[in-house]
JSON list of C-alpha atoms in Angstrom, two decimals:
[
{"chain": "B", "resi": 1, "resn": "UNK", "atom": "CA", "xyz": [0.00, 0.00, 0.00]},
{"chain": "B", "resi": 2, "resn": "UNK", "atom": "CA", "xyz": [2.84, 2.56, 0.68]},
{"chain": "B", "resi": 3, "resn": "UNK", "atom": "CA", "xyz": [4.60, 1.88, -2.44]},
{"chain": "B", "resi": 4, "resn": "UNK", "atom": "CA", "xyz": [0.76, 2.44, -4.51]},
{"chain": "B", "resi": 5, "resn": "UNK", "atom": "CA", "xyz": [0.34, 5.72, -2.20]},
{"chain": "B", "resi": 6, "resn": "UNK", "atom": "CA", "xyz": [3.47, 7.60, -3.24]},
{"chain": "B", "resi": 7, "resn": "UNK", "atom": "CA", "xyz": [3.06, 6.32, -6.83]},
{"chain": "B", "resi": 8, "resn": "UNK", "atom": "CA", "xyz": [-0.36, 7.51, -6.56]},
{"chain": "B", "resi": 9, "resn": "UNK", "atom": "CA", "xyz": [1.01, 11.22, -4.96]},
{"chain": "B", "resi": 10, "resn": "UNK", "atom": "CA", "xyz": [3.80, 11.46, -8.11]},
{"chain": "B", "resi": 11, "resn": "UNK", "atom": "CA", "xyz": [0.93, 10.97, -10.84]},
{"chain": "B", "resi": 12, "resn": "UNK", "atom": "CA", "xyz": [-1.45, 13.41, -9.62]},
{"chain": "B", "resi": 13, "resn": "UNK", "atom": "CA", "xyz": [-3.32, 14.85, -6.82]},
{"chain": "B", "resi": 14, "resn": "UNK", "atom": "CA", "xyz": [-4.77, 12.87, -4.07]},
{"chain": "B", "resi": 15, "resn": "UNK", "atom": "CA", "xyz": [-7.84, 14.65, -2.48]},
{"chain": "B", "resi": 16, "resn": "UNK", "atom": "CA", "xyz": [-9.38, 12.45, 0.57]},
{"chain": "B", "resi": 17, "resn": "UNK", "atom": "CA", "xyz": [-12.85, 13.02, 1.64]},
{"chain": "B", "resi": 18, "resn": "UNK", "atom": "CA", "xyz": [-13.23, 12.39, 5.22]},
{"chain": "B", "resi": 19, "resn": "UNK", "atom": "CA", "xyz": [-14.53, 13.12, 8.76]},
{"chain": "B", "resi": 20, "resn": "UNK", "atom": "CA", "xyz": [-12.17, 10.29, 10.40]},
{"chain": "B", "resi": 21, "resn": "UNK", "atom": "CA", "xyz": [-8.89, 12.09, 9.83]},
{"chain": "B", "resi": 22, "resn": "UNK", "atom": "CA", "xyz": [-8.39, 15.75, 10.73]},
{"chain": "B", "resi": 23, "resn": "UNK", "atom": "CA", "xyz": [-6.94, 18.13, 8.20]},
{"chain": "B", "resi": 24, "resn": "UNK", "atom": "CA", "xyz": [-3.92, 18.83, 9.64]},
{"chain": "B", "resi": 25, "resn": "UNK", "atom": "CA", "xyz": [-2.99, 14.86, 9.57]},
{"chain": "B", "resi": 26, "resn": "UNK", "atom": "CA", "xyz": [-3.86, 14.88, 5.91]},
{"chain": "B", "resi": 27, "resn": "UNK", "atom": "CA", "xyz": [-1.58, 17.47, 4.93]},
{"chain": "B", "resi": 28, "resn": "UNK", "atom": "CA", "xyz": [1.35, 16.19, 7.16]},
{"chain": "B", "resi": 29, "resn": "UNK", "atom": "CA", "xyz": [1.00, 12.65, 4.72]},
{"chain": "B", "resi": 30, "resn": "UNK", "atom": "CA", "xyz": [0.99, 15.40, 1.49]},
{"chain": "B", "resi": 31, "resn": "UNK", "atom": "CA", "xyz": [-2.62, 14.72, 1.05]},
{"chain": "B", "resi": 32, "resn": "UNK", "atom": "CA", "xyz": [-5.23, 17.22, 0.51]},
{"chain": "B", "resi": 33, "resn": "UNK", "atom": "CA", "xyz": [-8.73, 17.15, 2.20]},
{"chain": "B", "resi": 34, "resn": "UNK", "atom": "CA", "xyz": [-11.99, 18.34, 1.41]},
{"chain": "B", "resi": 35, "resn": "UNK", "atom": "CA", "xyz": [-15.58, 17.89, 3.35]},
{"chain": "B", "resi": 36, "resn": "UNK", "atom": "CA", "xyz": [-17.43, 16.76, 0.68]},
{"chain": "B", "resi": 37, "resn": "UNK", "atom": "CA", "xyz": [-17.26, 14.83, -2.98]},
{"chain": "B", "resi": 38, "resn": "UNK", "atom": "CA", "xyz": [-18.41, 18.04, -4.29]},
{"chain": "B", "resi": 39, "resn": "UNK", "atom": "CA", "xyz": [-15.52, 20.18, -3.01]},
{"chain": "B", "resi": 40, "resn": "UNK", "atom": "CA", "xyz": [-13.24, 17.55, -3.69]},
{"chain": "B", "resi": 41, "resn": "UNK", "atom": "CA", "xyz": [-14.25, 17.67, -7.69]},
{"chain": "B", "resi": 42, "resn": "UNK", "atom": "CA", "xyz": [-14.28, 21.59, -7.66]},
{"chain": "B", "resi": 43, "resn": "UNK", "atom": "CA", "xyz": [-10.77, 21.59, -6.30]},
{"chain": "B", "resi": 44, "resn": "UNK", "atom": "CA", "xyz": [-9.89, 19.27, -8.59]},
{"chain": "B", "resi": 45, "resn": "UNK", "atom": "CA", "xyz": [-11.48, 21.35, -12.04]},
{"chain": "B", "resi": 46, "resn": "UNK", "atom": "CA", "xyz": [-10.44, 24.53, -10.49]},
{"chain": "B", "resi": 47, "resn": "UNK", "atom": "CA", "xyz": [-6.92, 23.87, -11.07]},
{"chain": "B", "resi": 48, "resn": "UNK", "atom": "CA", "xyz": [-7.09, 21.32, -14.29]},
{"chain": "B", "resi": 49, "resn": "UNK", "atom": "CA", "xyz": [-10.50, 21.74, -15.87]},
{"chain": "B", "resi": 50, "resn": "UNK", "atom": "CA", "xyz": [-10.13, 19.18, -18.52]},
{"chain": "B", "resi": 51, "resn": "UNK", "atom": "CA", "xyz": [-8.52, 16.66, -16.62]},
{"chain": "B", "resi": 52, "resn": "UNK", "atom": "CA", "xyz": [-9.90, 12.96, -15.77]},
{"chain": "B", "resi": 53, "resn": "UNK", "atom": "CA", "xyz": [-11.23, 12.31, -12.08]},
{"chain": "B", "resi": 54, "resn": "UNK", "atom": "CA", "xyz": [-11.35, 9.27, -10.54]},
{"chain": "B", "resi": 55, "resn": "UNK", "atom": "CA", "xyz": [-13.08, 8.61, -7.67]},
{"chain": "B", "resi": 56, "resn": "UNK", "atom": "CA", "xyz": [-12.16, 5.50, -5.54]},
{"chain": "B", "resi": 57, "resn": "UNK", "atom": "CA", "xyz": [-14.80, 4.58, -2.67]},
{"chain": "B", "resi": 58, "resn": "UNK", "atom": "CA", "xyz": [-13.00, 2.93, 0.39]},
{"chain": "B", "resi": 59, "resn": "UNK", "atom": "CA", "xyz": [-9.26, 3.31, -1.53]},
{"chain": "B", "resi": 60, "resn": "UNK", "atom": "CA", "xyz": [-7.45, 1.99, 1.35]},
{"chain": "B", "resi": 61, "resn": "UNK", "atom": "CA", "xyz": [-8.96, -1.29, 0.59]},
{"chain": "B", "resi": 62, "resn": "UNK", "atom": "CA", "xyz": [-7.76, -1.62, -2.83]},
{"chain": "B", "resi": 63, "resn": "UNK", "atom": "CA", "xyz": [-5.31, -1.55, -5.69]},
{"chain": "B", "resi": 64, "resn": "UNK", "atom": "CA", "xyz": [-6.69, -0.02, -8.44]},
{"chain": "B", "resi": 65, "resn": "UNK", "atom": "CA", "xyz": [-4.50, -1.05, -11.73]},
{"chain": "B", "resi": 66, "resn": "UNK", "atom": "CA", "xyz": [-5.13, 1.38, -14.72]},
{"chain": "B", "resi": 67, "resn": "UNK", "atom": "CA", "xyz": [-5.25, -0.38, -18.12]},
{"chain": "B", "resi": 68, "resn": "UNK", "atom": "CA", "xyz": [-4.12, 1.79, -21.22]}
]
């Protein structure tokens, strides 16, 4: 899992939606955290409108593998 999470952090930005984990915990890992889906996807458009999002329910409990 550590190895996917940094691979995950050098391809793009990783936004966690969460009330578990405070904010200041996130952004000690390098993660960024928002308080809803919603603001998640806006933070993610505001800076790359065109780009792809994906959203991962429960991502600590997989390994996603992207096919090209």
């Amino acid at each position: 899992k550590a190895f996917n999470y940094a691979r995950a952090l050098k391809k793009g930005r990783v936004i966690i939606v969460t009330d578990k984990i405070s904010k200041n915990e996130l952004e000690e890992a390098k993660l960024e955290s928002a308080a809803t889906l919603q603001e998640a996807i806006e933070m993610s458009l505001s800076k790359h409108p065109a780009n792809i999002i994906t959203v991962l329910p429960q991502a600590a409990n997989i390994i996603p593998v992207l096919k090209k």
